[in-house]
């Protein structure tokens, strides 16, 4: 019996041992499950910190997870190993999968997006597409560059700003959104940009956000963006940062872009005064703040950061710079009375000139078209028995006048092209055109050279005319050969309008018609207004030495609007009078290139002058051979080229004007 009990005990012992061995083998073959609960046993925020070797043999604490926050985050539905694909066990010291990379936000999101695209779910998963766009921007950003202290890692990675285990952007308008928005400066400053955070905290923006909870005030990402962060010294940042300010300060931005600084900035020139050059970047203060860079006591120092003899091609700022209005406008009479008055004057001038001459052109076109439709011939002048050779032409302009006109036309078109590019810098075409010139700086040089030629031609013409008049003792200042307006011009204007409406005959115009005199004297007006204001702007250090700063504001306004008036008048009224009237069609009229007119055309355009020369016997002396065929053809080609360029400029000016409204 005893032997049977011993045998039974032995069998039970063997069975138990076999069971234990089997269980151990099973446990060795199947490690603990890789579920989130297993991970949180070690990585829960309540657990002890886990230290691992870091750089320079210093211990590094691994991040710990708050399960509650993780559950509410955008990644809350994911398993830990969905991102940490290199982890293959739940041991205290993980065995890593050979060749697998550590968790990587970029790789994961890009792979998910590729899957979404293959499955045709891009519309449903649009938010993921936005994430991928942000990734692309980040890759080109300053943060993605290698860190100087640890070149194997970028300056900043997704986790540094977002916190991958807690990331969740609250809905707009929610209380949590306000808290999240207020935390952005701390996110940027506490980890990396401590000095900038200190300055920001005492700025207007910082006080609004951190002290008052105003989520509309600027935080780091409003100026630097969240993902497309570039170095602040880069051209990209300098140009785009102004637009960042404009998103909040729209009215100030519009007034800034009306100044020279704003115009060339919009054209792509990064080295002119921008918002942060004057206001500062992080510690922006109000004008009454003694430490503010725009405080009256500090303003000259601020201007001299750019306007200094130490800068190539620059001069020290002078007294008038302090009263320049970088945000002056035309609607605040109390604050900017000079701008208000100048604006109202220019509007009145523009409306008056265009209203009169466009009405004049419209009625003139109607009358000539109507006369042609009714078969009314040109006024007949009997020339029988006058022994005139009708193959001859009348010499109207000598070669000097024609050459001056040609150079004047080319220079004027160059000024219009380069000037309106700056004036309408907000237009889609302006920056591209500036780049064709080699950039805004080269554009400005071309404009100033053309302006110098314009003034030079004008002075030469003035000297020539004055010396000729002083030598001609018989010249009558208000006579028929003078360009000085007289009473006959007034009578001709009245007579012309009567003819327009069918209430009288066509006036008998003299050597210089009233509209030709207007064209001539308009240059004198333009050279003084446009040229004078341009000189004030071209030499600011001299101007500001003797005149107050508001002169720059008024000069910029007048210079641009008078140039606009001149350009539109030239390419509409002047072109119509000389090339597009029914009597002149098809264009061009080449008298300013050949210098001569047929007798028929001369009799029609200036009948009073024709009759006077005929009666005095002087007409025969002024007759010359008709221009050669090649001269006529060349003149027509030249005329068509200039007219085409002028009309193209008119289109650019029109597009720019309406884009600015």
GROMACS .gro file of C-alpha atoms in nm, residues 24-473:
model
  450
   24UNK     CA    1   0.731   2.870  -1.860
   25UNK     CA    2   0.792   2.769  -2.218
   26UNK     CA    3   0.465   2.930  -2.323
   27UNK     CA    4   0.550   3.249  -2.139
   28UNK     CA    5   0.893   3.256  -2.300
   29UNK     CA    6   0.741   3.210  -2.643
   30UNK     CA    7   0.463   3.474  -2.605
   31UNK     CA    8   0.569   3.808  -2.446
   32UNK     CA    9   0.320   4.037  -2.274
   33UNK     CA   10   0.074   4.212  -2.506
   34UNK     CA   11   0.188   4.553  -2.655
   35UNK     CA   12  -0.128   4.739  -2.559
   36UNK     CA   13  -0.157   5.095  -2.424
   37UNK     CA   14  -0.216   4.970  -2.071
   38UNK     CA   15   0.118   4.789  -2.079
   39UNK     CA   16   0.292   5.106  -2.202
   40UNK     CA   17   0.129   5.325  -1.938
   41UNK     CA   18   0.249   5.100  -1.656
   42UNK     CA   19   0.588   5.262  -1.712
   43UNK     CA   20   0.515   5.580  -1.910
   44UNK     CA   21   0.220   5.717  -1.712
   45UNK     CA   22   0.284   6.066  -1.579
   46UNK     CA   23   0.218   5.933  -1.229
   47UNK     CA   24   0.496   5.676  -1.260
   48UNK     CA   25   0.858   5.742  -1.179
   49UNK     CA   26   1.059   5.920  -1.448
   50UNK     CA   27   1.259   5.697  -1.677
   51UNK     CA   28   1.618   5.805  -1.736
   52UNK     CA   29   1.810   5.705  -2.049
   53UNK     CA   30   2.156   5.807  -2.172
   54UNK     CA   31   2.150   6.142  -2.356
   55UNK     CA   32   2.404   6.353  -2.541
   56UNK     CA   33   2.744   6.407  -2.377
   57UNK     CA   34   2.671   6.108  -2.147
   58UNK     CA   35   2.416   6.312  -1.955
   59UNK     CA   36   2.095   6.132  -1.850
   60UNK     CA   37   1.780   6.224  -2.034
   61UNK     CA   38   1.429   6.187  -1.891
   62UNK     CA   39   1.177   6.031  -2.128
   63UNK     CA   40   0.845   6.205  -2.179
   64UNK     CA   41   0.557   6.089  -1.964
   65UNK     CA   42   0.196   6.057  -2.071
   66UNK     CA   43  -0.116   6.192  -1.905
   67UNK     CA   44  -0.380   5.935  -2.014
   68UNK     CA   45  -0.663   6.187  -1.973
   69UNK     CA   46  -0.502   6.449  -2.197
   70UNK     CA   47  -0.390   6.186  -2.448
   71UNK     CA   48  -0.744   6.056  -2.475
   72UNK     CA   49  -0.870   6.403  -2.570
   73UNK     CA   50  -0.591   6.473  -2.819
   74UNK     CA   51  -0.608   6.430  -3.197
   75UNK     CA   52  -0.409   6.108  -3.156
   76UNK     CA   53  -0.630   5.970  -2.876
   77UNK     CA   54  -0.773   5.688  -3.089
   78UNK     CA   55  -0.431   5.559  -3.193
   79UNK     CA   56  -0.236   5.281  -3.024
   80UNK     CA   57   0.110   5.365  -2.894
   81UNK     CA   58   0.275   5.120  -3.133
   82UNK     CA   59   0.097   5.281  -3.429
   83UNK     CA   60   0.364   5.552  -3.406
   84UNK     CA   61   0.635   5.371  -3.208
   85UNK     CA   62   0.673   5.097  -3.469
   86UNK     CA   63   1.028   5.015  -3.356
   87UNK     CA   64   0.908   4.881  -3.017
   88UNK     CA   65   0.857   4.503  -3.021
   89UNK     CA   66   0.820   4.415  -2.650
   90UNK     CA   67   0.701   4.563  -2.323
   91UNK     CA   68   1.012   4.490  -2.122
   92UNK     CA   69   1.169   4.761  -1.909
   93UNK     CA   70   1.449   4.784  -2.163
   94UNK     CA   71   1.279   4.749  -2.498
   95UNK     CA   72   1.409   4.528  -2.772
   96UNK     CA   73   1.398   4.739  -3.089
   97UNK     CA   74   1.295   4.608  -3.430
   98UNK     CA   75   1.600   4.586  -3.654
   99UNK     CA   76   1.605   4.862  -3.917
  100UNK     CA   77   1.292   5.033  -3.784
  101UNK     CA   78   1.309   5.409  -3.727
  102UNK     CA   79   1.188   5.581  -3.409
  103UNK     CA   80   0.847   5.751  -3.408
  104UNK     CA   81   0.845   6.019  -3.678
  105UNK     CA   82   0.556   6.263  -3.726
  106UNK     CA   83   0.650   6.352  -4.084
  107UNK     CA   84   0.690   5.996  -4.212
  108UNK     CA   85   0.366   5.884  -4.048
  109UNK     CA   86   0.146   6.167  -4.177
  110UNK     CA   87   0.290   6.156  -4.528
  111UNK     CA   88   0.232   5.779  -4.547
  112UNK     CA   89  -0.125   5.821  -4.422
  113UNK     CA   90  -0.191   6.089  -4.685
  114UNK     CA   91  -0.062   5.865  -4.962
  115UNK     CA   92  -0.302   5.595  -4.845
  116UNK     CA   93  -0.589   5.844  -4.835
  117UNK     CA   94  -0.514   5.956  -5.191
  118UNK     CA   95  -0.507   5.597  -5.315
  119UNK     CA   96  -0.842   5.530  -5.149
  120UNK     CA   97  -0.994   5.850  -5.296
  121UNK     CA   98  -1.078   5.998  -4.956
  122UNK     CA   99  -0.901   6.333  -4.988
  123UNK     CA  100  -1.225   6.529  -4.944
  124UNK     CA  101  -1.324   6.342  -4.629
  125UNK     CA  102  -0.971   6.363  -4.487
  126UNK     CA  103  -0.899   6.723  -4.585
  127UNK     CA  104  -0.752   6.807  -4.246
  128UNK     CA  105  -0.481   6.547  -4.303
  129UNK     CA  106  -0.400   6.718  -4.632
  130UNK     CA  107  -0.354   7.044  -4.445
  131UNK     CA  108  -0.111   6.870  -4.211
  132UNK     CA  109   0.091   6.748  -4.509
  133UNK     CA  110   0.100   7.104  -4.648
  134UNK     CA  111   0.232   7.222  -4.314
  135UNK     CA  112   0.497   6.950  -4.328
  136UNK     CA  113   0.612   7.072  -4.670
  137UNK     CA  114   0.636   7.427  -4.535
  138UNK     CA  115   0.826   7.308  -4.228
  139UNK     CA  116   1.083   7.124  -4.440
  140UNK     CA  117   1.176   7.456  -4.604
  141UNK     CA  118   1.170   7.651  -4.279
  142UNK     CA  119   1.439   7.781  -4.047
  143UNK     CA  120   1.335   7.528  -3.780
  144UNK     CA  121   1.410   7.232  -4.007
  145UNK     CA  122   1.777   7.326  -4.038
  146UNK     CA  123   2.030   7.120  -3.839
  147UNK     CA  124   2.085   7.235  -3.483
  148UNK     CA  125   2.433   7.379  -3.432
  149UNK     CA  126   2.487   7.194  -3.104
  150UNK     CA  127   2.340   6.867  -3.229
  151UNK     CA  128   2.360   6.853  -3.613
  152UNK     CA  129   2.179   6.518  -3.624
  153UNK     CA  130   1.860   6.693  -3.508
  154UNK     CA  131   1.670   6.994  -3.643
  155UNK     CA  132   1.650   7.324  -3.456
  156UNK     CA  133   1.290   7.247  -3.366
  157UNK     CA  134   1.072   6.944  -3.434
  158UNK     CA  135   0.694   6.893  -3.433
  159UNK     CA  136   0.699   6.761  -3.075
  160UNK     CA  137   0.870   7.077  -2.946
  161UNK     CA  138   0.571   7.295  -3.031
  162UNK     CA  139   0.274   7.061  -3.055
  163UNK     CA  140   0.330   6.798  -2.788
  164UNK     CA  141   0.233   6.488  -2.985
  165UNK     CA  142   0.065   6.311  -2.688
  166UNK     CA  143  -0.151   6.610  -2.592
  167UNK     CA  144  -0.193   6.808  -2.916
  168UNK     CA  145  -0.546   6.930  -2.970
  169UNK     CA  146  -0.639   7.267  -3.124
  170UNK     CA  147  -0.960   7.385  -2.952
  171UNK     CA  148  -1.252   7.515  -3.165
  172UNK     CA  149  -1.248   7.884  -3.254
  173UNK     CA  150  -1.442   8.101  -3.013
  174UNK     CA  151  -1.416   7.853  -2.727
  175UNK     CA  152  -1.271   7.934  -2.386
  176UNK     CA  153  -1.008   7.662  -2.436
  177UNK     CA  154  -0.907   7.832  -2.762
  178UNK     CA  155  -0.832   8.152  -2.570
  179UNK     CA  156  -0.617   7.963  -2.324
  180UNK     CA  157  -0.437   7.782  -2.607
  181UNK     CA  158  -0.378   8.109  -2.799
  182UNK     CA  159  -0.238   8.281  -2.490
  183UNK     CA  160   0.003   7.991  -2.445
  184UNK     CA  161   0.174   8.030  -2.783
  185UNK     CA  162   0.430   8.290  -2.660
  186UNK     CA  163   0.525   8.061  -2.371
  187UNK     CA  164   0.556   7.765  -2.608
  188UNK     CA  165   0.805   7.957  -2.822
  189UNK     CA  166   0.977   8.148  -2.545
  190UNK     CA  167   1.008   7.907  -2.255
  191UNK     CA  168   1.197   7.644  -2.455
  192UNK     CA  169   1.403   7.847  -2.700
  193UNK     CA  170   1.337   8.220  -2.733
  194UNK     CA  171   1.360   8.348  -2.377
  195UNK     CA  172   1.497   8.695  -2.459
  196UNK     CA  173   1.231   8.754  -2.723
  197UNK     CA  174   0.959   8.644  -2.480
  198UNK     CA  175   1.084   8.892  -2.222
  199UNK     CA  176   1.064   9.178  -2.475
  200UNK     CA  177   0.727   9.062  -2.605
  201UNK     CA  178   0.579   9.042  -2.255
  202UNK     CA  179   0.634   9.416  -2.205
  203UNK     CA  180   0.512   9.516  -2.553
  204UNK     CA  181   0.169   9.636  -2.663
  205UNK     CA  182   0.097   9.296  -2.816
  206UNK     CA  183   0.220   9.106  -2.511
  207UNK     CA  184   0.019   9.311  -2.264
  208UNK     CA  185  -0.297   9.259  -2.470
  209UNK     CA  186  -0.250   8.883  -2.495
  210UNK     CA  187  -0.089   8.787  -2.166
  211UNK     CA  188  -0.248   9.041  -1.933
  212UNK     CA  189  -0.585   9.114  -2.093
  213UNK     CA  190  -0.649   8.785  -2.273
  214UNK     CA  191  -0.713   8.959  -2.606
  215UNK     CA  192  -0.686   8.679  -2.863
  216UNK     CA  193  -0.704   8.931  -3.149
  217UNK     CA  194  -0.365   9.073  -3.062
  218UNK     CA  195  -0.055   8.930  -3.226
  219UNK     CA  196   0.136   8.630  -3.095
  220UNK     CA  197   0.453   8.474  -3.239
  221UNK     CA  198   0.279   8.278  -3.514
  222UNK     CA  199   0.091   8.582  -3.647
  223UNK     CA  200   0.418   8.742  -3.755
  224UNK     CA  201   0.651   8.444  -3.800
  225UNK     CA  202   0.384   8.193  -3.914
  226UNK     CA  203   0.357   7.848  -3.757
  227UNK     CA  204   0.536   7.632  -4.012
  228UNK     CA  205   0.691   7.855  -4.283
  229UNK     CA  206   0.931   8.020  -4.041
  230UNK     CA  207   1.228   8.181  -4.214
  231UNK     CA  208   1.532   8.364  -4.081
  232UNK     CA  209   1.446   8.725  -4.000
  233UNK     CA  210   1.737   8.843  -4.214
  234UNK     CA  211   1.604   8.670  -4.525
  235UNK     CA  212   1.444   8.865  -4.809
  236UNK     CA  213   1.137   8.643  -4.788
  237UNK     CA  214   1.074   8.738  -4.426
  238UNK     CA  215   1.141   9.109  -4.479
  239UNK     CA  216   0.887   9.128  -4.760
  240UNK     CA  217   0.618   8.904  -4.612
  241UNK     CA  218   0.629   9.044  -4.260
  242UNK     CA  219   0.465   9.368  -4.374
  243UNK     CA  220   0.165   9.166  -4.492
  244UNK     CA  221   0.150   8.997  -4.153
  245UNK     CA  222   0.112   9.337  -3.989
  246UNK     CA  223  -0.149   9.434  -4.249
  247UNK     CA  224  -0.376   9.149  -4.143
  248UNK     CA  225  -0.452   9.349  -3.827
  249UNK     CA  226  -0.351   9.706  -3.913
  250UNK     CA  227  -0.528   9.745  -4.248
  251UNK     CA  228  -0.567  10.123  -4.247
  252UNK     CA  229  -0.207  10.178  -4.137
  253UNK     CA  230  -0.090   9.938  -4.406
  254UNK     CA  231  -0.279  10.127  -4.677
  255UNK     CA  232  -0.129  10.460  -4.572
  256UNK     CA  233   0.216  10.299  -4.555
  257UNK     CA  234   0.186  10.166  -4.910
  258UNK     CA  235   0.113  10.518  -5.034
  259UNK     CA  236   0.463  10.623  -4.926
  260UNK     CA  237   0.782  10.559  -5.117
  261UNK     CA  238   0.885  10.301  -4.855
  262UNK     CA  239   0.565  10.104  -4.904
  263UNK     CA  240   0.569  10.127  -5.283
  264UNK     CA  241   0.916   9.981  -5.333
  265UNK     CA  242   0.853   9.721  -5.064
  266UNK     CA  243   0.553   9.598  -5.263
  267UNK     CA  244   0.771   9.584  -5.572
  268UNK     CA  245   1.002   9.339  -5.397
  269UNK     CA  246   1.271   9.564  -5.250
  270UNK     CA  247   1.355   9.431  -4.904
  271UNK     CA  248   1.594   9.702  -4.793
  272UNK     CA  249   1.356   9.989  -4.736
  273UNK     CA  250   1.178  10.086  -4.414
  274UNK     CA  251   0.919   9.831  -4.307
  275UNK     CA  252   0.697   9.809  -4.000
  276UNK     CA  253   0.957   9.647  -3.775
  277UNK     CA  254   1.234   9.885  -3.886
  278UNK     CA  255   1.048  10.174  -3.726
  279UNK     CA  256   0.831  10.010  -3.459
  280UNK     CA  257   1.067   9.732  -3.353
  281UNK     CA  258   0.989   9.363  -3.358
  282UNK     CA  259   0.918   9.217  -3.013
  283UNK     CA  260   0.912   9.515  -2.780
  284UNK     CA  261   0.670   9.734  -2.977
  285UNK     CA  262   0.564  10.036  -2.776
  286UNK     CA  263   0.315  10.319  -2.819
  287UNK     CA  264   0.434  10.658  -2.942
  288UNK     CA  265   0.399  10.805  -2.593
  289UNK     CA  266   0.616  10.531  -2.442
  290UNK     CA  267   0.956  10.691  -2.361
  291UNK     CA  268   1.130  10.367  -2.460
  292UNK     CA  269   0.944  10.332  -2.790
  293UNK     CA  270   1.145  10.369  -3.110
  294UNK     CA  271   0.873  10.595  -3.253
  295UNK     CA  272   0.861  10.826  -2.952
  296UNK     CA  273   0.942  11.181  -3.073
  297UNK     CA  274   1.261  11.181  -2.865
  298UNK     CA  275   1.380  10.859  -3.030
  299UNK     CA  276   1.249  10.913  -3.382
  300UNK     CA  277   1.563  11.069  -3.530
  301UNK     CA  278   1.770  10.778  -3.399
  302UNK     CA  279   1.522  10.539  -3.560
  303UNK     CA  280   1.540  10.718  -3.895
  304UNK     CA  281   1.919  10.717  -3.884
  305UNK     CA  282   1.925  10.338  -3.870
  306UNK     CA  283   1.876  10.366  -4.248
  307UNK     CA  284   1.935  10.732  -4.334
  308UNK     CA  285   2.298  10.749  -4.231
  309UNK     CA  286   2.623  10.844  -4.401
  310UNK     CA  287   2.749  10.504  -4.293
  311UNK     CA  288   2.511  10.338  -4.539
  312UNK     CA  289   2.624  10.326  -4.904
  313UNK     CA  290   2.449  10.593  -5.110
  314UNK     CA  291   2.267  10.737  -4.807
  315UNK     CA  292   2.294  11.062  -4.613
  316UNK     CA  293   2.225  11.150  -4.252
  317UNK     CA  294   1.862  11.223  -4.172
  318UNK     CA  295   1.792  11.591  -4.110
  319UNK     CA  296   1.539  11.779  -3.896
  320UNK     CA  297   1.238  11.742  -4.126
  321UNK     CA  298   1.248  11.363  -4.105
  322UNK     CA  299   1.096  11.378  -3.758
  323UNK     CA  300   0.771  11.533  -3.883
  324UNK     CA  301   0.729  11.302  -4.183
  325UNK     CA  302   0.401  11.111  -4.163
  326UNK     CA  303   0.463  10.745  -4.249
  327UNK     CA  304   0.090  10.684  -4.211
  328UNK     CA  305  -0.047  11.019  -4.333
  329UNK     CA  306  -0.380  11.001  -4.515
  330UNK     CA  307  -0.603  11.234  -4.713
  331UNK     CA  308  -0.925  11.205  -4.511
  332UNK     CA  309  -0.815  11.323  -4.166
  333UNK     CA  310  -0.807  11.704  -4.194
  334UNK     CA  311  -0.744  11.754  -3.823
  335UNK     CA  312  -0.432  11.538  -3.821
  336UNK     CA  313  -0.305  11.589  -4.177
  337UNK     CA  314  -0.446  11.920  -4.309
  338UNK     CA  315  -0.181  11.960  -4.580
  339UNK     CA  316  -0.259  11.617  -4.725
  340UNK     CA  317  -0.633  11.685  -4.713
  341UNK     CA  318  -0.596  12.015  -4.900
  342UNK     CA  319  -0.352  11.874  -5.157
  343UNK     CA  320  -0.582  11.580  -5.222
  344UNK     CA  321  -0.889  11.798  -5.275
  345UNK     CA  322  -0.695  12.025  -5.510
  346UNK     CA  323  -0.568  11.733  -5.718
  347UNK     CA  324  -0.913  11.573  -5.734
  348UNK     CA  325  -1.058  11.902  -5.856
  349UNK     CA  326  -0.782  11.936  -6.115
  350UNK     CA  327  -0.826  11.580  -6.242
  351UNK     CA  328  -1.204  11.605  -6.263
  352UNK     CA  329  -1.191  11.948  -6.428
  353UNK     CA  330  -0.933  11.859  -6.694
  354UNK     CA  331  -1.083  11.522  -6.786
  355UNK     CA  332  -1.442  11.645  -6.778
  356UNK     CA  333  -1.366  11.929  -7.018
  357UNK     CA  334  -1.136  11.751  -7.261
  358UNK     CA  335  -1.316  11.416  -7.270
  359UNK     CA  336  -1.638  11.603  -7.342
  360UNK     CA  337  -1.449  11.805  -7.603
  361UNK     CA  338  -1.312  11.487  -7.765
  362UNK     CA  339  -1.645  11.308  -7.758
  363UNK     CA  340  -1.831  11.596  -7.922
  364UNK     CA  341  -1.553  11.646  -8.176
  365UNK     CA  342  -1.565  11.282  -8.274
  366UNK     CA  343  -1.943  11.298  -8.306
  367UNK     CA  344  -1.936  11.611  -8.526
  368UNK     CA  345  -1.668  11.482  -8.767
  369UNK     CA  346  -1.835  11.139  -8.783
  370UNK     CA  347  -2.174  11.302  -8.844
  371UNK     CA  348  -2.036  11.533  -9.113
  372UNK     CA  349  -1.873  11.237  -9.284
  373UNK     CA  350  -2.197  11.039  -9.268
  374UNK     CA  351  -2.388  11.331  -9.419
  375UNK     CA  352  -2.128  11.372  -9.692
  376UNK     CA  353  -2.029  11.720  -9.581
  377UNK     CA  354  -1.689  11.784  -9.738
  378UNK     CA  355  -1.405  11.976  -9.581
  379UNK     CA  356  -1.441  12.356  -9.611
  380UNK     CA  357  -1.360  12.454  -9.969
  381UNK     CA  358  -1.097  12.718 -10.037
  382UNK     CA  359  -1.060  12.832 -10.397
  383UNK     CA  360  -0.695  12.808 -10.499
  384UNK     CA  361  -0.734  12.852 -10.874
  385UNK     CA  362  -0.490  13.094 -11.024
  386UNK     CA  363  -0.267  13.095 -10.719
  387UNK     CA  364   0.013  12.916 -10.905
  388UNK     CA  365   0.069  12.675 -10.616
  389UNK     CA  366   0.238  12.342 -10.678
  390UNK     CA  367   0.004  12.104 -10.498
  391UNK     CA  368   0.268  11.833 -10.502
  392UNK     CA  369   0.458  12.046 -10.254
  393UNK     CA  370   0.420  12.026  -9.876
  394UNK     CA  371   0.400  12.299  -9.617
  395UNK     CA  372   0.696  12.309  -9.377
  396UNK     CA  373   0.538  12.313  -9.032
  397UNK     CA  374   0.816  12.193  -8.798
  398UNK     CA  375   1.196  12.226  -8.843
  399UNK     CA  376   1.420  11.929  -8.769
  400UNK     CA  377   1.517  12.055  -8.421
  401UNK     CA  378   1.157  12.060  -8.302
  402UNK     CA  379   1.093  11.717  -8.448
  403UNK     CA  380   1.400  11.565  -8.280
  404UNK     CA  381   1.311  11.724  -7.948
  405UNK     CA  382   0.956  11.590  -7.977
  406UNK     CA  383   1.078  11.237  -8.051
  407UNK     CA  384   1.323  11.230  -7.759
  408UNK     CA  385   1.061  11.393  -7.539
  409UNK     CA  386   0.807  11.124  -7.633
  410UNK     CA  387   1.048  10.837  -7.559
  411UNK     CA  388   1.160  10.989  -7.229
  412UNK     CA  389   0.800  11.060  -7.125
  413UNK     CA  390   0.692  10.703  -7.196
  414UNK     CA  391   0.990  10.576  -6.997
  415UNK     CA  392   0.888  10.797  -6.706
  416UNK     CA  393   0.528  10.676  -6.728
  417UNK     CA  394   0.638  10.312  -6.737
  418UNK     CA  395   0.881  10.334  -6.445
  419UNK     CA  396   0.678  10.583  -6.243
  420UNK     CA  397   0.340  10.413  -6.259
  421UNK     CA  398   0.505  10.082  -6.173
  422UNK     CA  399   0.584  10.236  -5.834
  423UNK     CA  400   0.261  10.437  -5.811
  424UNK     CA  401   0.051  10.125  -5.869
  425UNK     CA  402   0.284   9.883  -5.694
  426UNK     CA  403  -0.016   9.688  -5.561
  427UNK     CA  404  -0.111   9.583  -5.916
  428UNK     CA  405  -0.042   9.229  -6.026
  429UNK     CA  406   0.173   9.350  -6.315
  430UNK     CA  407   0.392   9.597  -6.123
  431UNK     CA  408   0.629   9.360  -5.932
  432UNK     CA  409   0.689   9.152  -6.245
  433UNK     CA  410   0.767   9.461  -6.449
  434UNK     CA  411   1.004   9.585  -6.179
  435UNK     CA  412   1.188   9.252  -6.193
  436UNK     CA  413   1.222   9.285  -6.572
  437UNK     CA  414   1.416   9.605  -6.510
  438UNK     CA  415   1.642   9.422  -6.267
  439UNK     CA  416   1.453   9.509  -5.950
  440UNK     CA  417   1.305   9.820  -5.787
  441UNK     CA  418   1.648   9.975  -5.733
  442UNK     CA  419   1.735   9.965  -6.104
  443UNK     CA  420   1.382  10.080  -6.185
  444UNK     CA  421   1.440  10.387  -5.969
  445UNK     CA  422   1.771  10.462  -6.139
  446UNK     CA  423   1.611  10.441  -6.484
  447UNK     CA  424   1.332  10.672  -6.367
  448UNK     CA  425   1.578  10.931  -6.237
  449UNK     CA  426   1.791  10.919  -6.552
  450UNK     CA  427   1.480  10.967  -6.767
  451UNK     CA  428   1.370  11.254  -6.543
  452UNK     CA  429   1.710  11.420  -6.583
  453UNK     CA  430   1.681  11.392  -6.962
  454UNK     CA  431   1.328  11.533  -6.946
  455UNK     CA  432   1.444  11.837  -6.750
  456UNK     CA  433   1.749  11.875  -6.974
  457UNK     CA  434   1.541  11.879  -7.293
  458UNK     CA  435   1.302  12.129  -7.139
  459UNK     CA  436   1.583  12.364  -7.038
  460UNK     CA  437   1.745  12.343  -7.383
  461UNK     CA  438   1.410  12.418  -7.545
  462UNK     CA  439   1.353  12.711  -7.310
  463UNK     CA  440   1.697  12.858  -7.383
  464UNK     CA  441   1.648  12.816  -7.758
  465UNK     CA  442   1.305  12.979  -7.756
  466UNK     CA  443   1.407  13.268  -7.532
  467UNK     CA  444   1.716  13.361  -7.731
  468UNK     CA  445   1.516  13.346  -8.052
  469UNK     CA  446   1.239  13.565  -7.911
  470UNK     CA  447   1.484  13.817  -7.771
  471UNK     CA  448   1.653  13.851  -8.110
  472UNK     CA  449   1.324  13.889  -8.297
  473UNK     CA  450   1.227  14.251  -8.231
   0.00000   0.00000   0.00000
